[in-house]
mmCIF file of the C-alpha atoms, coordinates in Angstrom:
data_MODEL
# 
_entry.id   MODEL 
# 
loop_
_atom_site.group_PDB 
_atom_site.id 
_atom_site.type_symbol 
_atom_site.label_atom_id 
_atom_site.label_alt_id 
_atom_site.label_comp_id 
_atom_site.label_asym_id 
_atom_site.label_entity_id 
_atom_site.label_seq_id 
_atom_site.pdbx_PDB_ins_code 
_atom_site.Cartn_x 
_atom_site.Cartn_y 
_atom_site.Cartn_z 
_atom_site.occupancy 
_atom_site.B_iso_or_equiv 
_atom_site.pdbx_formal_charge 
_atom_site.auth_seq_id 
_atom_site.auth_comp_id 
_atom_site.auth_asym_id 
_atom_site.auth_atom_id 
_atom_site.pdbx_PDB_model_num 
ATOM 1   C CA . MET A 1 1   ? -50.940 19.480 45.046 1.00 0.00 ? 1   MET A CA 1 
ATOM 2   C CA . ASN A 1 2   ? -54.315 19.344 43.356 1.00 0.00 ? 2   ASN A CA 1 
ATOM 3   C CA . THR A 1 3   ? -55.543 21.851 40.789 1.00 0.00 ? 3   THR A CA 1 
ATOM 4   C CA . THR A 1 4   ? -57.786 23.737 43.257 1.00 0.00 ? 4   THR A CA 1 
ATOM 5   C CA . GLU A 1 5   ? -54.844 24.242 45.632 1.00 0.00 ? 5   GLU A CA 1 
ATOM 6   C CA . ALA A 1 6   ? -52.638 25.188 42.670 1.00 0.00 ? 6   ALA A CA 1 
ATOM 7   C CA . LEU A 1 7   ? -55.148 27.841 41.580 1.00 0.00 ? 7   LEU A CA 1 
ATOM 8   C CA . GLN A 1 8   ? -55.284 29.307 45.094 1.00 0.00 ? 8   GLN A CA 1 
ATOM 9   C CA . ARG A 1 9   ? -51.487 29.372 45.330 1.00 0.00 ? 9   ARG A CA 1 
ATOM 10  C CA . PHE A 1 10  ? -51.212 30.806 41.819 1.00 0.00 ? 10  PHE A CA 1 
ATOM 11  C CA . GLU A 1 11  ? -53.650 33.615 42.679 1.00 0.00 ? 11  GLU A CA 1 
ATOM 12  C CA . GLU A 1 12  ? -51.614 34.475 45.785 1.00 0.00 ? 12  GLU A CA 1 
ATOM 13  C CA . THR A 1 13  ? -48.411 34.615 43.729 1.00 0.00 ? 13  THR A CA 1 
ATOM 14  C CA . ALA A 1 14  ? -49.973 36.620 40.883 1.00 0.00 ? 14  ALA A CA 1 
ATOM 15  C CA . ASN A 1 15  ? -51.464 39.089 43.378 1.00 0.00 ? 15  ASN A CA 1 
ATOM 16  C CA . HIS A 1 16  ? -48.026 39.411 44.974 1.00 0.00 ? 16  HIS A CA 1 
ATOM 17  C CA . TYR A 1 17  ? -46.616 40.351 41.552 1.00 0.00 ? 17  TYR A CA 1 
ATOM 18  C CA . ILE A 1 18  ? -49.416 42.931 41.127 1.00 0.00 ? 18  ILE A CA 1 
ATOM 19  C CA . GLN A 1 19  ? -48.801 44.466 44.572 1.00 0.00 ? 19  GLN A CA 1 
ATOM 20  C CA . GLU A 1 20  ? -45.046 44.628 43.962 1.00 0.00 ? 20  GLU A CA 1 
ATOM 21  C CA . LEU A 1 21  ? -45.598 46.815 40.884 1.00 0.00 ? 21  LEU A CA 1 
ATOM 22  C CA . ASP A 1 22  ? -46.348 49.737 43.229 1.00 0.00 ? 22  ASP A CA 1 
ATOM 23  C CA . SER A 1 23  ? -42.700 49.624 44.354 1.00 0.00 ? 23  SER A CA 1 
ATOM 24  C CA . PHE A 1 24  ? -41.272 50.359 40.912 1.00 0.00 ? 24  PHE A CA 1 
ATOM 25  C CA . SER A 1 25  ? -41.280 53.205 38.425 1.00 0.00 ? 25  SER A CA 1 
ATOM 26  C CA . MET A 1 26  ? -41.635 52.457 34.702 1.00 0.00 ? 26  MET A CA 1 
ATOM 27  C CA . GLU A 1 27  ? -37.964 53.396 34.296 1.00 0.00 ? 27  GLU A CA 1 
ATOM 28  C CA . GLN A 1 28  ? -37.024 50.775 36.904 1.00 0.00 ? 28  GLN A CA 1 
ATOM 29  C CA . LEU A 1 29  ? -39.284 48.160 35.303 1.00 0.00 ? 29  LEU A CA 1 
ATOM 30  C CA . LYS A 1 30  ? -37.396 48.638 32.017 1.00 0.00 ? 30  LYS A CA 1 
ATOM 31  C CA . ARG A 1 31  ? -33.849 48.726 33.463 1.00 0.00 ? 31  ARG A CA 1 
ATOM 32  C CA . GLN A 1 32  ? -31.814 45.661 32.511 1.00 0.00 ? 32  GLN A CA 1 
ATOM 33  C CA . PRO A 1 33  ? -28.882 44.456 34.656 1.00 0.00 ? 33  PRO A CA 1 
ATOM 34  C CA . ALA A 1 34  ? -26.978 43.653 31.444 1.00 0.00 ? 34  ALA A CA 1 
ATOM 35  C CA . GLU A 1 35  ? -27.692 43.797 27.728 1.00 0.00 ? 35  GLU A CA 1 
ATOM 36  C CA . ASP A 1 36  ? -28.428 40.065 27.575 1.00 0.00 ? 36  ASP A CA 1 
ATOM 37  C CA . GLU A 1 37  ? -30.564 39.966 30.758 1.00 0.00 ? 37  GLU A CA 1 
ATOM 38  C CA . TRP A 1 38  ? -34.235 40.745 31.175 1.00 0.00 ? 38  TRP A CA 1 
ATOM 39  C CA . SER A 1 39  ? -35.631 43.717 33.010 1.00 0.00 ? 39  SER A CA 1 
ATOM 40  C CA . LEU A 1 40  ? -38.269 43.194 35.677 1.00 0.00 ? 40  LEU A CA 1 
ATOM 41  C CA . GLY A 1 41  ? -40.893 44.351 33.168 1.00 0.00 ? 41  GLY A CA 1 
ATOM 42  C CA . GLN A 1 42  ? -39.712 41.772 30.629 1.00 0.00 ? 42  GLN A CA 1 
ATOM 43  C CA . MET A 1 43  ? -39.959 39.073 33.298 1.00 0.00 ? 43  MET A CA 1 
ATOM 44  C CA . TYR A 1 44  ? -43.580 40.108 33.933 1.00 0.00 ? 44  TYR A CA 1 
ATOM 45  C CA . GLN A 1 45  ? -44.258 40.021 30.177 1.00 0.00 ? 45  GLN A CA 1 
ATOM 46  C CA . HIS A 1 46  ? -42.693 36.537 30.007 1.00 0.00 ? 46  HIS A CA 1 
ATOM 47  C CA . LEU A 1 47  ? -44.939 35.233 32.788 1.00 0.00 ? 47  LEU A CA 1 
ATOM 48  C CA . ILE A 1 48  ? -48.075 36.676 31.194 1.00 0.00 ? 48  ILE A CA 1 
ATOM 49  C CA . ASN A 1 49  ? -47.259 35.620 27.625 1.00 0.00 ? 49  ASN A CA 1 
ATOM 50  C CA . SER A 1 50  ? -46.051 32.108 28.457 1.00 0.00 ? 50  SER A CA 1 
ATOM 51  C CA . ALA A 1 51  ? -49.240 31.456 30.450 1.00 0.00 ? 51  ALA A CA 1 
ATOM 52  C CA . LEU A 1 52  ? -51.617 32.912 27.854 1.00 0.00 ? 52  LEU A CA 1 
ATOM 53  C CA . TYR A 1 53  ? -49.960 31.816 24.618 1.00 0.00 ? 53  TYR A CA 1 
ATOM 54  C CA . MET A 1 54  ? -48.262 28.564 25.560 1.00 0.00 ? 54  MET A CA 1 
ATOM 55  C CA . GLN A 1 55  ? -49.432 26.909 28.775 1.00 0.00 ? 55  GLN A CA 1 
ATOM 56  C CA . LEU A 1 56  ? -53.159 27.768 28.693 1.00 0.00 ? 56  LEU A CA 1 
ATOM 57  C CA . ARG A 1 57  ? -53.279 27.148 24.944 1.00 0.00 ? 57  ARG A CA 1 
ATOM 58  C CA . ASN A 1 58  ? -51.728 23.719 25.508 1.00 0.00 ? 58  ASN A CA 1 
ATOM 59  C CA . ILE A 1 59  ? -54.303 22.953 28.228 1.00 0.00 ? 59  ILE A CA 1 
ATOM 60  C CA . GLU A 1 60  ? -57.085 23.731 25.749 1.00 0.00 ? 60  GLU A CA 1 
ATOM 61  C CA . GLN A 1 61  ? -55.403 21.581 23.129 1.00 0.00 ? 61  GLN A CA 1 
ATOM 62  C CA . CYS A 1 62  ? -55.235 18.666 25.582 1.00 0.00 ? 62  CYS A CA 1 
ATOM 63  C CA . LEU A 1 63  ? -58.880 19.117 26.554 1.00 0.00 ? 63  LEU A CA 1 
ATOM 64  C CA . THR A 1 64  ? -60.199 19.389 23.002 1.00 0.00 ? 64  THR A CA 1 
ATOM 65  C CA . ALA A 1 65  ? -58.041 16.736 21.310 1.00 0.00 ? 65  ALA A CA 1 
ATOM 66  C CA . SER A 1 66  ? -60.005 13.780 20.078 1.00 0.00 ? 66  SER A CA 1 
ATOM 67  C CA . GLU A 1 67  ? -58.664 10.249 20.127 1.00 0.00 ? 67  GLU A CA 1 
ATOM 68  C CA . ASP A 1 68  ? -57.464 10.492 16.519 1.00 0.00 ? 68  ASP A CA 1 
ATOM 69  C CA . THR A 1 69  ? -55.674 13.849 16.979 1.00 0.00 ? 69  THR A CA 1 
ATOM 70  C CA . ALA A 1 70  ? -54.141 13.146 20.388 1.00 0.00 ? 70  ALA A CA 1 
ATOM 71  C CA . ALA A 1 71  ? -50.376 12.899 20.522 1.00 0.00 ? 71  ALA A CA 1 
ATOM 72  C CA . PRO A 1 72  ? -49.060 9.390  21.068 1.00 0.00 ? 72  PRO A CA 1 
ATOM 73  C CA . ILE A 1 73  ? -48.381 8.662  24.721 1.00 0.00 ? 73  ILE A CA 1 
ATOM 74  C CA . ALA A 1 74  ? -44.719 9.182  25.453 1.00 0.00 ? 74  ALA A CA 1 
ATOM 75  C CA . VAL A 1 75  ? -42.810 9.606  28.680 1.00 0.00 ? 75  VAL A CA 1 
ATOM 76  C CA . LYS A 1 76  ? -41.714 12.733 30.481 1.00 0.00 ? 76  LYS A CA 1 
ATOM 77  C CA . THR A 1 77  ? -38.061 13.617 30.469 1.00 0.00 ? 77  THR A CA 1 
ATOM 78  C CA . LYS A 1 78  ? -36.035 13.025 33.622 1.00 0.00 ? 78  LYS A CA 1 
ATOM 79  C CA . GLU A 1 79  ? -36.219 16.771 34.278 1.00 0.00 ? 79  GLU A CA 1 
ATOM 80  C CA . GLY A 1 80  ? -40.002 16.801 33.756 1.00 0.00 ? 80  GLY A CA 1 
ATOM 81  C CA . THR A 1 81  ? -40.514 13.905 36.152 1.00 0.00 ? 81  THR A CA 1 
ATOM 82  C CA . ALA A 1 82  ? -38.330 15.609 38.769 1.00 0.00 ? 82  ALA A CA 1 
ATOM 83  C CA . ILE A 1 83  ? -40.207 18.926 38.772 1.00 0.00 ? 83  ILE A CA 1 
ATOM 84  C CA . PHE A 1 84  ? -43.585 17.228 39.137 1.00 0.00 ? 84  PHE A CA 1 
ATOM 85  C CA . ASP A 1 85  ? -42.263 14.928 41.880 1.00 0.00 ? 85  ASP A CA 1 
ATOM 86  C CA . GLN A 1 86  ? -40.886 17.975 43.751 1.00 0.00 ? 86  GLN A CA 1 
ATOM 87  C CA . GLY A 1 87  ? -43.816 20.237 42.921 1.00 0.00 ? 87  GLY A CA 1 
ATOM 88  C CA . SER A 1 88  ? -41.439 22.999 41.860 1.00 0.00 ? 88  SER A CA 1 
ATOM 89  C CA . PHE A 1 89  ? -38.612 23.975 39.565 1.00 0.00 ? 89  PHE A CA 1 
ATOM 90  C CA . PRO A 1 90  ? -35.120 23.597 41.002 1.00 0.00 ? 90  PRO A CA 1 
ATOM 91  C CA . PRO A 1 91  ? -33.925 26.918 42.499 1.00 0.00 ? 91  PRO A CA 1 
ATOM 92  C CA . ILE A 1 92  ? -31.442 27.502 39.717 1.00 0.00 ? 92  ILE A CA 1 
ATOM 93  C CA . ARG A 1 93  ? -31.113 30.352 37.271 1.00 0.00 ? 93  ARG A CA 1 
ATOM 94  C CA . VAL A 1 94  ? -32.130 29.523 33.702 1.00 0.00 ? 94  VAL A CA 1 
ATOM 95  C CA . HIS A 1 95  ? -30.474 31.723 31.113 1.00 0.00 ? 95  HIS A CA 1 
ATOM 96  C CA . VAL A 1 96  ? -31.744 31.557 27.555 1.00 0.00 ? 96  VAL A CA 1 
ATOM 97  C CA . PRO A 1 97  ? -29.704 33.527 24.995 1.00 0.00 ? 97  PRO A CA 1 
ATOM 98  C CA . PRO A 1 98  ? -31.588 36.575 23.684 1.00 0.00 ? 98  PRO A CA 1 
ATOM 99  C CA . SER A 1 99  ? -33.633 35.885 20.558 1.00 0.00 ? 99  SER A CA 1 
ATOM 100 C CA . PRO A 1 100 ? -36.567 37.562 18.797 1.00 0.00 ? 100 PRO A CA 1 
ATOM 101 C CA . GLN A 1 101 ? -38.701 34.432 19.381 1.00 0.00 ? 101 GLN A CA 1 
ATOM 102 C CA . TYR A 1 102 ? -38.080 34.178 23.110 1.00 0.00 ? 102 TYR A CA 1 
ATOM 103 C CA . THR A 1 103 ? -37.033 37.562 24.525 1.00 0.00 ? 103 THR A CA 1 
ATOM 104 C CA . PRO A 1 104 ? -40.104 39.454 25.739 1.00 0.00 ? 104 PRO A CA 1 
ATOM 105 C CA . GLY A 1 105 ? -40.557 43.101 24.858 1.00 0.00 ? 105 GLY A CA 1 
ATOM 106 C CA . GLN A 1 106 ? -40.497 45.890 27.406 1.00 0.00 ? 106 GLN A CA 1 
ATOM 107 C CA . PRO A 1 107 ? -43.887 46.740 28.921 1.00 0.00 ? 107 PRO A CA 1 
ATOM 108 C CA . GLU A 1 108 ? -45.697 49.876 27.800 1.00 0.00 ? 108 GLU A CA 1 
ATOM 109 C CA . SER A 1 109 ? -47.267 50.569 31.201 1.00 0.00 ? 109 SER A CA 1 
ATOM 110 C CA . LYS A 1 110 ? -47.889 49.123 34.637 1.00 0.00 ? 110 LYS A CA 1 
ATOM 111 C CA . GLU A 1 111 ? -51.561 48.905 33.689 1.00 0.00 ? 111 GLU A CA 1 
ATOM 112 C CA . GLN A 1 112 ? -50.631 46.574 30.797 1.00 0.00 ? 112 GLN A CA 1 
ATOM 113 C CA . LEU A 1 113 ? -48.887 44.247 33.273 1.00 0.00 ? 113 LEU A CA 1 
ATOM 114 C CA . ILE A 1 114 ? -51.709 44.402 35.815 1.00 0.00 ? 114 ILE A CA 1 
ATOM 115 C CA . GLN A 1 115 ? -54.320 43.671 33.123 1.00 0.00 ? 115 GLN A CA 1 
ATOM 116 C CA . GLY A 1 116 ? -52.189 40.818 31.790 1.00 0.00 ? 116 GLY A CA 1 
ATOM 117 C CA . LEU A 1 117 ? -51.906 39.214 35.222 1.00 0.00 ? 117 LEU A CA 1 
ATOM 118 C CA . TYR A 1 118 ? -55.645 39.616 35.853 1.00 0.00 ? 118 TYR A CA 1 
ATOM 119 C CA . THR A 1 119 ? -56.321 38.039 32.454 1.00 0.00 ? 119 THR A CA 1 
ATOM 120 C CA . VAL A 1 120 ? -54.198 35.010 33.383 1.00 0.00 ? 120 VAL A CA 1 
ATOM 121 C CA . ILE A 1 121 ? -55.970 34.703 36.762 1.00 0.00 ? 121 ILE A CA 1 
ATOM 122 C CA . GLY A 1 122 ? -59.343 34.856 34.989 1.00 0.00 ? 122 GLY A CA 1 
ATOM 123 C CA . ARG A 1 123 ? -58.365 32.235 32.416 1.00 0.00 ? 123 ARG A CA 1 
ATOM 124 C CA . MET A 1 124 ? -57.065 29.918 35.162 1.00 0.00 ? 124 MET A CA 1 
ATOM 125 C CA . LYS A 1 125 ? -60.383 30.215 37.010 1.00 0.00 ? 125 LYS A CA 1 
ATOM 126 C CA . GLU A 1 126 ? -62.338 29.564 33.791 1.00 0.00 ? 126 GLU A CA 1 
ATOM 127 C CA . ILE A 1 127 ? -60.373 26.467 32.858 1.00 0.00 ? 127 ILE A CA 1 
ATOM 128 C CA . LEU A 1 128 ? -60.307 24.788 36.301 1.00 0.00 ? 128 LEU A CA 1 
ATOM 129 C CA . PRO A 1 129 ? -63.815 23.228 36.036 1.00 0.00 ? 129 PRO A CA 1 
ATOM 130 C CA . GLN A 1 130 ? -62.927 21.833 32.592 1.00 0.00 ? 130 GLN A CA 1 
ATOM 131 C CA . LEU A 1 131 ? -59.869 20.123 34.087 1.00 0.00 ? 131 LEU A CA 1 
ATOM 132 C CA . GLU A 1 132 ? -61.993 18.322 36.614 1.00 0.00 ? 132 GLU A CA 1 
ATOM 133 C CA . LYS A 1 133 ? -64.274 16.974 33.850 1.00 0.00 ? 133 LYS A CA 1 
ATOM 134 C CA . GLY A 1 134 ? -61.745 16.413 31.062 1.00 0.00 ? 134 GLY A CA 1 
ATOM 135 C CA . THR A 1 135 ? -59.625 13.450 30.158 1.00 0.00 ? 135 THR A CA 1 
ATOM 136 C CA . MET A 1 136 ? -56.011 13.508 31.259 1.00 0.00 ? 136 MET A CA 1 
ATOM 137 C CA . GLN A 1 137 ? -54.881 11.110 28.543 1.00 0.00 ? 137 GLN A CA 1 
ATOM 138 C CA . ASN A 1 138 ? -54.178 13.711 25.863 1.00 0.00 ? 138 ASN A CA 1 
ATOM 139 C CA . THR A 1 139 ? -50.800 15.399 26.034 1.00 0.00 ? 139 THR A CA 1 
ATOM 140 C CA . VAL A 1 140 ? -48.912 18.241 24.388 1.00 0.00 ? 140 VAL A CA 1 
ATOM 141 C CA . PRO A 1 141 ? -45.108 18.097 24.499 1.00 0.00 ? 141 PRO A CA 1 
ATOM 142 C CA . HIS A 1 142 ? -43.162 20.645 26.532 1.00 0.00 ? 142 HIS A CA 1 
ATOM 143 C CA . PRO A 1 143 ? -39.751 21.499 24.982 1.00 0.00 ? 143 PRO A CA 1 
ATOM 144 C CA . ARG A 1 144 ? -37.822 20.423 28.108 1.00 0.00 ? 144 ARG A CA 1 
ATOM 145 C CA . PHE A 1 145 ? -40.186 18.261 30.143 1.00 0.00 ? 145 PHE A CA 1 
ATOM 146 C CA . GLY A 1 146 ? -41.751 15.994 27.533 1.00 0.00 ? 146 GLY A CA 1 
ATOM 147 C CA . PRO A 1 147 ? -45.474 15.293 27.119 1.00 0.00 ? 147 PRO A CA 1 
ATOM 148 C CA . LEU A 1 148 ? -47.759 16.970 29.674 1.00 0.00 ? 148 LEU A CA 1 
ATOM 149 C CA . ASN A 1 149 ? -51.495 16.533 30.115 1.00 0.00 ? 149 ASN A CA 1 
ATOM 150 C CA . ALA A 1 150 ? -53.914 19.402 30.805 1.00 0.00 ? 150 ALA A CA 1 
ATOM 151 C CA . GLN A 1 151 ? -53.616 19.092 34.574 1.00 0.00 ? 151 GLN A CA 1 
ATOM 152 C CA . GLU A 1 152 ? -49.813 19.092 34.422 1.00 0.00 ? 152 GLU A CA 1 
ATOM 153 C CA . TRP A 1 153 ? -49.788 22.198 32.204 1.00 0.00 ? 153 TRP A CA 1 
ATOM 154 C CA . PHE A 1 154 ? -52.076 23.864 34.771 1.00 0.00 ? 154 PHE A CA 1 
ATOM 155 C CA . LEU A 1 155 ? -49.776 22.938 37.669 1.00 0.00 ? 155 LEU A CA 1 
ATOM 156 C CA . LEU A 1 156 ? -46.793 24.106 35.612 1.00 0.00 ? 156 LEU A CA 1 
ATOM 157 C CA . ILE A 1 157 ? -48.199 27.667 35.436 1.00 0.00 ? 157 ILE A CA 1 
ATOM 158 C CA . GLU A 1 158 ? -48.249 27.900 39.225 1.00 0.00 ? 158 GLU A CA 1 
ATOM 159 C CA . MET A 1 159 ? -44.727 26.433 39.508 1.00 0.00 ? 159 MET A CA 1 
ATOM 160 C CA . HIS A 1 160 ? -43.451 28.796 36.804 1.00 0.00 ? 160 HIS A CA 1 
ATOM 161 C CA . TYR A 1 161 ? -44.817 31.918 38.523 1.00 0.00 ? 161 TYR A CA 1 
ATOM 162 C CA . ARG A 1 162 ? -43.385 30.753 41.866 1.00 0.00 ? 162 ARG A CA 1 
ATOM 163 C CA . HIS A 1 163 ? -39.996 30.021 40.266 1.00 0.00 ? 163 HIS A CA 1 
ATOM 164 C CA . HIS A 1 164 ? -39.717 33.559 38.877 1.00 0.00 ? 164 HIS A CA 1 
ATOM 165 C CA . LEU A 1 165 ? -39.994 35.009 42.410 1.00 0.00 ? 165 LEU A CA 1 
ATOM 166 C CA . LEU A 1 166 ? -36.257 34.210 42.645 1.00 0.00 ? 166 LEU A CA 1 
ATOM 167 C CA . GLN A 1 167 ? -35.587 36.329 39.551 1.00 0.00 ? 167 GLN A CA 1 
ATOM 168 C CA . MET A 1 168 ? -37.767 39.087 40.956 1.00 0.00 ? 168 MET A CA 1 
ATOM 169 C CA . ASP A 1 169 ? -35.699 39.110 44.174 1.00 0.00 ? 169 ASP A CA 1 
ATOM 170 C CA . ARG A 1 170 ? -32.464 39.261 42.170 1.00 0.00 ? 170 ARG A CA 1 
ATOM 171 C CA . LEU A 1 171 ? -33.748 42.099 39.960 1.00 0.00 ? 171 LEU A CA 1 
ATOM 172 C CA . THR A 1 172 ? -35.097 44.012 42.975 1.00 0.00 ? 172 THR A CA 1 
ATOM 173 C CA . GLN A 1 173 ? -31.656 43.795 44.603 1.00 0.00 ? 173 GLN A CA 1 
ATOM 174 C CA . PHE A 1 174 ? -30.092 45.033 41.349 1.00 0.00 ? 174 PHE A CA 1 
ATOM 175 C CA . LEU A 1 175 ? -32.507 47.993 41.237 1.00 0.00 ? 175 LEU A CA 1 
ATOM 176 C CA . GLU A 1 176 ? -31.906 48.855 44.898 1.00 0.00 ? 176 GLU A CA 1 
ATOM 177 C CA . GLY A 1 177 ? -28.151 48.723 44.301 1.00 0.00 ? 177 GLY A CA 1 
ATOM 178 C CA . SER A 1 178 ? -28.302 50.935 41.206 1.00 0.00 ? 178 SER A CA 1 
ATOM 179 C CA . ALA A 1 179 ? -30.673 53.581 42.613 1.00 0.00 ? 179 ALA A CA 1 
# 
């Protein structure tokens, strides 16, 4: 998939997340299935924050790195190679133990989530033309996938949002069952 197709697919997924917010009350968005599991609202916060403060930031770092500041070329991990070959994350549940660094906070309002998603969409649209002009030689390491270039970080955002649709389905079923 190229970056233009990825942006179109990302927008469709992000707009799906926005439309789905109408189905939930704030109380439902904050309800956690278990103490160590995220609420639907926390999942939304995770998607917004990881795109804005990790993935998009890493794209900018790749695009602005000069030859002398660029990370040495290394190879992707086996897992990183697999997700880019498949064009998606494996359909498995990833559970990270709760921690202050990683666990997203509860949302304050639906409007906060909607604005966050629109901000990510806007930033993706802004950065796309830079990807088409920029070098793809500079990389920033991903904690699990190894070094990724700007285009790969961009594609990763779309894959990440699509992957969390599985979590959304699971949390929606939990909320329907606990109504």
